[in-house]
Amino acid sequence: PTENEGLIITGLGGDDKQFRYFVTIPASRKLVLKSSFKTKIKKTFSLLFSQTEAKIEKITIKPDHVRLVLLISMDSSVDGIVMPFIQKINFDSSQLFEHYLVVNTNVPNDNEIQGYVGQIRKS
């Protein structure tokens, strides 16, 4: 960077003017997510956000939660992206908790993710 530019580094990095985030969103109680849910996620995300605002790099569907790797513009907040996304997914029926885990330093291991998901789904 030049004298007038800042340099921001996160553990998961980013791309151009977007930071990379790992997001876990638990499924609603007793709901079992299917792999076909990935299509709904992609459609909903593309309806809500431009490619410069936010992009999905990876989607992993587990029976009790969704894992996303997102690139989010430095000019946007994570909550300003994730909450409208969850609310739009839940418009017809509640499929995801309006609670999520976000990390930009590393990808949590399966035990950490399952611990979080289990705790939220019990509440």
PDB file of C-alpha atoms in Angstrom:
ATOM      1  CA  PRO A   1       0.000   0.000   0.000  1.00  0.00           C
ATOM      2  CA  THR A   2       1.013   3.596  -0.530  1.00  0.00           C
ATOM      3  CA  GLU A   3       1.299   6.172   2.209  1.00  0.00           C
ATOM      4  CA  ASN A   4      -2.377   7.129   1.818  1.00  0.00           C
ATOM      5  CA  GLU A   5      -3.753   3.598   1.625  1.00  0.00           C
ATOM      6  CA  GLY A   6      -4.532   1.295   4.481  1.00  0.00           C
ATOM      7  CA  LEU A   7      -3.866  -2.418   4.582  1.00  0.00           C
ATOM      8  CA  ILE A   8      -6.333  -4.713   6.302  1.00  0.00           C
ATOM      9  CA  ILE A   9      -5.510  -8.375   6.728  1.00  0.00           C
ATOM     10  CA  THR A  10      -7.890 -11.070   7.917  1.00  0.00           C
ATOM     11  CA  GLY A  11      -7.142 -14.731   8.504  1.00  0.00           C
ATOM     12  CA  LEU A  12      -9.461 -15.810   5.689  1.00  0.00           C
ATOM     13  CA  GLY A  13      -8.298 -13.071   3.326  1.00  0.00           C
ATOM     14  CA  GLY A  14     -10.485 -11.626   0.632  1.00  0.00           C
ATOM     15  CA  ASP A  15     -10.625 -10.562  -2.980  1.00  0.00           C
ATOM     16  CA  ASP A  16     -10.131  -6.995  -4.187  1.00  0.00           C
ATOM     17  CA  LYS A  17     -12.381  -4.841  -1.948  1.00  0.00           C
ATOM     18  CA  GLN A  18     -14.217  -7.747  -0.325  1.00  0.00           C
ATOM     19  CA  PHE A  19     -13.429  -9.652   2.861  1.00  0.00           C
ATOM     20  CA  ARG A  20     -13.992 -13.398   3.166  1.00  0.00           C
ATOM     21  CA  TYR A  21     -16.270 -14.655   5.949  1.00  0.00           C
ATOM     22  CA  PHE A  22     -17.285 -18.114   7.086  1.00  0.00           C
ATOM     23  CA  VAL A  23     -20.940 -18.114   8.166  1.00  0.00           C
ATOM     24  CA  THR A  24     -22.931 -20.889   9.845  1.00  0.00           C
ATOM     25  CA  ILE A  25     -26.731 -20.580  10.007  1.00  0.00           C
ATOM     26  CA  PRO A  26     -28.673 -23.232  11.963  1.00  0.00           C
ATOM     27  CA  ALA A  27     -31.836 -24.715  10.486  1.00  0.00           C
ATOM     28  CA  SER A  28     -35.075 -24.207  12.374  1.00  0.00           C
ATOM     29  CA  ARG A  29     -35.854 -26.780  15.052  1.00  0.00           C
ATOM     30  CA  LYS A  30     -36.739 -30.235  13.756  1.00  0.00           C
ATOM     31  CA  LEU A  31     -36.211 -29.137  10.141  1.00  0.00           C
ATOM     32  CA  VAL A  32     -33.855 -31.320   8.096  1.00  0.00           C
ATOM     33  CA  LEU A  33     -32.201 -29.485   5.218  1.00  0.00           C
ATOM     34  CA  LYS A  34     -31.708 -31.271   1.899  1.00  0.00           C
ATOM     35  CA  SER A  35     -28.971 -30.646  -0.672  1.00  0.00           C
ATOM     36  CA  SER A  36     -31.603 -29.062  -2.958  1.00  0.00           C
ATOM     37  CA  PHE A  37     -31.744 -26.141  -0.488  1.00  0.00           C
ATOM     38  CA  LYS A  38     -28.533 -24.932  -2.175  1.00  0.00           C
ATOM     39  CA  THR A  39     -30.571 -23.765  -5.199  1.00  0.00           C
ATOM     40  CA  LYS A  40     -32.837 -21.625  -3.002  1.00  0.00           C
ATOM     41  CA  ILE A  41     -29.783 -20.099  -1.326  1.00  0.00           C
ATOM     42  CA  LYS A  42     -28.173 -19.166  -4.655  1.00  0.00           C
ATOM     43  CA  LYS A  43     -31.404 -17.673  -6.061  1.00  0.00           C
ATOM     44  CA  THR A  44     -32.181 -15.690  -2.933  1.00  0.00           C
ATOM     45  CA  PHE A  45     -28.656 -14.333  -2.653  1.00  0.00           C
ATOM     46  CA  SER A  46     -28.521 -13.231  -6.294  1.00  0.00           C
ATOM     47  CA  LEU A  47     -31.912 -11.479  -5.958  1.00  0.00           C
ATOM     48  CA  LEU A  48     -30.774  -9.493  -2.931  1.00  0.00           C
ATOM     49  CA  PHE A  49     -27.174  -8.510  -3.648  1.00  0.00           C
ATOM     50  CA  SER A  50     -24.987  -7.325  -6.510  1.00  0.00           C
ATOM     51  CA  GLN A  51     -21.686  -9.124  -7.142  1.00  0.00           C
ATOM     52  CA  THR A  52     -19.788  -6.057  -5.903  1.00  0.00           C
ATOM     53  CA  GLU A  53     -21.748  -6.061  -2.626  1.00  0.00           C
ATOM     54  CA  ALA A  54     -21.499  -9.764  -1.750  1.00  0.00           C
ATOM     55  CA  LYS A  55     -20.745 -13.114  -3.392  1.00  0.00           C
ATOM     56  CA  ILE A  56     -21.108 -16.718  -2.316  1.00  0.00           C
ATOM     57  CA  GLU A  57     -17.882 -18.658  -2.797  1.00  0.00           C
ATOM     58  CA  LYS A  58     -19.030 -21.915  -1.242  1.00  0.00           C
ATOM     59  CA  ILE A  59     -22.244 -23.462   0.103  1.00  0.00           C
ATOM     60  CA  THR A  60     -22.318 -26.575   2.263  1.00  0.00           C
ATOM     61  CA  ILE A  61     -25.686 -27.982   3.312  1.00  0.00           C
ATOM     62  CA  LYS A  62     -25.785 -30.109   6.450  1.00  0.00           C
ATOM     63  CA  PRO A  63     -29.019 -31.633   7.812  1.00  0.00           C
ATOM     64  CA  ASP A  64     -29.147 -29.108  10.676  1.00  0.00           C
ATOM     65  CA  HIS A  65     -27.340 -26.056   9.287  1.00  0.00           C
ATOM     66  CA  VAL A  66     -25.909 -24.179   6.312  1.00  0.00           C
ATOM     67  CA  ARG A  67     -22.246 -23.234   5.932  1.00  0.00           C
ATOM     68  CA  LEU A  68     -21.392 -20.345   3.634  1.00  0.00           C
ATOM     69  CA  VAL A  69     -18.121 -18.793   2.570  1.00  0.00           C
ATOM     70  CA  LEU A  70     -18.978 -15.247   1.552  1.00  0.00           C
ATOM     71  CA  LEU A  71     -17.081 -12.347   0.058  1.00  0.00           C
ATOM     72  CA  ILE A  72     -18.596  -9.137   1.443  1.00  0.00           C
ATOM     73  CA  SER A  73     -17.707  -5.606   0.378  1.00  0.00           C
ATOM     74  CA  MET A  74     -15.677  -3.520   2.807  1.00  0.00           C
ATOM     75  CA  ASP A  75     -18.513  -0.988   2.530  1.00  0.00           C
ATOM     76  CA  SER A  76     -21.141  -3.457   3.815  1.00  0.00           C
ATOM     77  CA  SER A  77     -21.652  -4.948   7.241  1.00  0.00           C
ATOM     78  CA  VAL A  78     -21.906  -8.707   7.635  1.00  0.00           C
ATOM     79  CA  ASP A  79     -25.227  -8.288   9.457  1.00  0.00           C
ATOM     80  CA  GLY A  80     -26.508  -6.064   6.631  1.00  0.00           C
ATOM     81  CA  ILE A  81     -25.970  -9.000   4.266  1.00  0.00           C
ATOM     82  CA  VAL A  82     -26.743 -12.079   6.374  1.00  0.00           C
ATOM     83  CA  MET A  83     -29.930 -10.912   8.154  1.00  0.00           C
ATOM     84  CA  PRO A  84     -31.819  -9.787   5.009  1.00  0.00           C
ATOM     85  CA  PHE A  85     -30.756 -13.076   3.407  1.00  0.00           C
ATOM     86  CA  ILE A  86     -32.151 -15.135   6.332  1.00  0.00           C
ATOM     87  CA  GLN A  87     -35.354 -13.063   6.400  1.00  0.00           C
ATOM     88  CA  LYS A  88     -35.908 -13.559   2.661  1.00  0.00           C
ATOM     89  CA  ILE A  89     -35.275 -17.328   2.949  1.00  0.00           C
ATOM     90  CA  ASN A  90     -37.807 -17.421   5.808  1.00  0.00           C
ATOM     91  CA  PHE A  91     -40.442 -15.335   3.989  1.00  0.00           C
ATOM     92  CA  ASP A  92     -42.712 -18.301   3.151  1.00  0.00           C
ATOM     93  CA  SER A  93     -41.792 -20.528   6.074  1.00  0.00           C
ATOM     94  CA  SER A  94     -39.247 -20.405   8.862  1.00  0.00           C
ATOM     95  CA  GLN A  95     -36.349 -22.533   7.661  1.00  0.00           C
ATOM     96  CA  LEU A  96     -33.336 -20.863   9.261  1.00  0.00           C
ATOM     97  CA  PHE A  97     -32.750 -19.357  12.696  1.00  0.00           C
ATOM     98  CA  GLU A  98     -32.266 -15.595  12.720  1.00  0.00           C
ATOM     99  CA  HIS A  99     -29.008 -16.242  14.531  1.00  0.00           C
ATOM    100  CA  TYR A 100     -25.680 -17.032  12.941  1.00  0.00           C
ATOM    101  CA  LEU A 101     -22.005 -17.589  13.632  1.00  0.00           C
ATOM    102  CA  VAL A 102     -19.542 -15.543  11.580  1.00  0.00           C
ATOM    103  CA  VAL A 103     -15.752 -15.800  11.550  1.00  0.00           C
ATOM    104  CA  ASN A 104     -13.153 -14.090   9.372  1.00  0.00           C
ATOM    105  CA  THR A 105      -9.996 -15.401  11.022  1.00  0.00           C
ATOM    106  CA  ASN A 106     -10.277 -19.129  10.321  1.00  0.00           C
ATOM    107  CA  VAL A 107     -12.734 -21.886   9.431  1.00  0.00           C
ATOM    108  CA  PRO A 108     -14.070 -23.440  12.656  1.00  0.00           C
ATOM    109  CA  ASN A 109     -13.731 -27.207  12.990  1.00  0.00           C
ATOM    110  CA  ASP A 110     -16.744 -29.532  12.863  1.00  0.00           C
ATOM    111  CA  ASN A 111     -16.909 -29.876  16.669  1.00  0.00           C
ATOM    112  CA  GLU A 112     -17.032 -26.098  17.137  1.00  0.00           C
ATOM    113  CA  ILE A 113     -19.724 -25.729  14.481  1.00  0.00           C
ATOM    114  CA  GLN A 114     -21.851 -28.600  15.807  1.00  0.00           C
ATOM    115  CA  GLY A 115     -21.505 -27.245  19.356  1.00  0.00           C
ATOM    116  CA  TYR A 116     -22.841 -23.872  18.230  1.00  0.00           C
ATOM    117  CA  VAL A 117     -25.630 -25.352  16.079  1.00  0.00           C
ATOM    118  CA  GLY A 118     -26.727 -27.716  18.860  1.00  0.00           C
ATOM    119  CA  GLN A 119     -26.832 -24.893  21.392  1.00  0.00           C
ATOM    120  CA  ILE A 120     -28.938 -22.635  19.142  1.00  0.00           C
ATOM    121  CA  ARG A 121     -31.367 -25.348  18.070  1.00  0.00           C
ATOM    122  CA  LYS A 122     -32.029 -26.265  21.729  1.00  0.00           C
ATOM    123  CA  SER A 123     -32.817 -22.668  22.734  1.00  0.00           C
TER     124      SER A 123
END
